[in-house]
Amino acid sequence: MSRCCVPERILIIKLSALGDFMQALGPMKAIRDYHKDAEITLLTTPPFVALARQTGWFKTIWDNGRAKGLSGLLALRTQIGGAQFDFVYDLQTSGRTNWLYQLLRPSPPRWSGVAWGCSHPHANPRRVAMHTVDRQAEQLLMAGIPTTPLSDLSFIAADVSRFALTVPYALLVPGGAAHRPEKRWPLDAYKALAVQLATAGMTPVVLGGKDERALGEAIRAVCSRAINLAGETSIIELAVLGRGAALCVGNDTGPMHVLAYAGAPALALFGPASDPARCGQRGRKVQIIAVADLAKLSAGTVATESLKLAEM
């Protein structure tokens, strides 16, 4: 078969983290729609494989994007070079993916990203000051893709009946990256919020990782109606729970992006450690409270805004 009759081969690179991967789903959909007949491969990491499969956008999913060291990069070079991709969309745009591009010389594929010398650079010197969603949309525009939709998790399906949640329920995300405690609203504030939401008729449901179970137990200790699901949900289940939620409230952390894109009315709490103009949640119904000191943000204020957002 001549090369002209072979489907176009496209590679998308997006490795992590959770919030960043969620924000990249819109660009991935734009690439899929633009290259309607192409065979698209995704290079990612294991936590996102199940979600990527559910999209139906990819012929192949590689989960070894975090191969370590020079030997790992060289192995990826061989893997990518051997696949003979026609175009690579680098949505990770990291130093590591820049090195990967350089290792593909002297005949690299056409490449959208920030790698030095690539064919379709995101040539905006202020790109790092942009919100991730806007930055990636502009990157694709410079590569010839005119429109990029917002990420939409309506395609996700999962059976969450085992959690036996009764509506209305409010999802609370009191944790976040362990090495960034300054991004967290105080636990005592979440306790007070849970009590106020329960009084308003909602069931507070705590979400997070396994290492955040203690946060959920602390909230349950003061709010008997609360349910602790920290460490019990997959990314896919998070999205389905978000779809049915009356409300979600949480810190600047990955699960809040999942819930917002799933359609939950989302109230995200930001302190000075992160900038919502660059990384704030987006979705169907999102409100951000940004303050100079999260410790001074009262549970009463958050409860009032939460109930307005949930229209209760």
CSV table of N, CA and C in Angstrom, one decimal, residues 11 22 47 105 198 209 222 237 253 255 259-260 265 274 304:
chain,number,residue,atom,x,y,z
A,11,LEU,N,0.4,11.7,17.2
A,11,LEU,CA,0.8,11.4,18.6
A,11,LEU,C,0.4,12.6,19.4
A,22,MET,N,-7.1,16.8,32.9
A,22,MET,CA,-8.5,17.2,32.7
A,22,MET,C,-8.6,18.4,31.7
A,47,PRO,N,-2.2,6.4,35.5
A,47,PRO,CA,-3.4,6.8,36.2
A,47,PRO,C,-4.5,7.2,35.2
A,105,ARG,N,15.9,14.2,16.1
A,105,ARG,CA,16.7,14.7,15.0
A,105,ARG,C,17.6,13.6,14.4
A,198,ALA,N,-25.1,20.1,56.1
A,198,ALA,CA,-26.0,19.1,56.6
A,198,ALA,C,-27.3,19.7,57.2
A,209,GLY,N,-7.6,11.3,48.3
A,209,GLY,CA,-6.8,10.1,48.2
A,209,GLY,C,-6.7,9.2,49.5
A,222,VAL,N,-17.6,15.3,63.6
A,222,VAL,CA,-18.4,16.4,64.0
A,222,VAL,C,-19.7,16.5,63.3
A,237,GLU,N,-15.0,7.4,38.6
A,237,GLU,CA,-16.1,7.5,39.5
A,237,GLU,C,-16.3,8.9,40.1
A,253,THR,N,-7.0,21.8,43.7
A,253,THR,CA,-6.4,20.5,43.5
A,253,THR,C,-7.1,19.7,42.4
A,255,PRO,N,-8.8,16.9,41.8
A,255,PRO,CA,-10.2,16.4,41.8
A,255,PRO,C,-11.2,17.5,41.5
A,259,LEU,N,-14.5,17.4,38.9
A,259,LEU,CA,-15.8,17.6,39.3
A,259,LEU,C,-16.4,18.8,38.6
A,260,ALA,N,-15.6,19.8,38.3
A,260,ALA,CA,-16.1,21.0,37.6
A,260,ALA,C,-16.4,20.6,36.1
A,265,PRO,N,-21.9,22.0,40.2
A,265,PRO,CA,-21.6,23.4,40.7
A,265,PRO,C,-20.4,23.4,41.6
A,274,SER,N,-1.5,29.9,44.8
A,274,SER,CA,-1.8,29.6,43.4
A,274,SER,C,-2.7,30.7,42.8
A,304,THR,N,-22.5,30.2,52.8
A,304,THR,CA,-23.4,31.1,52.1
A,304,THR,C,-23.3,31.1,50.6
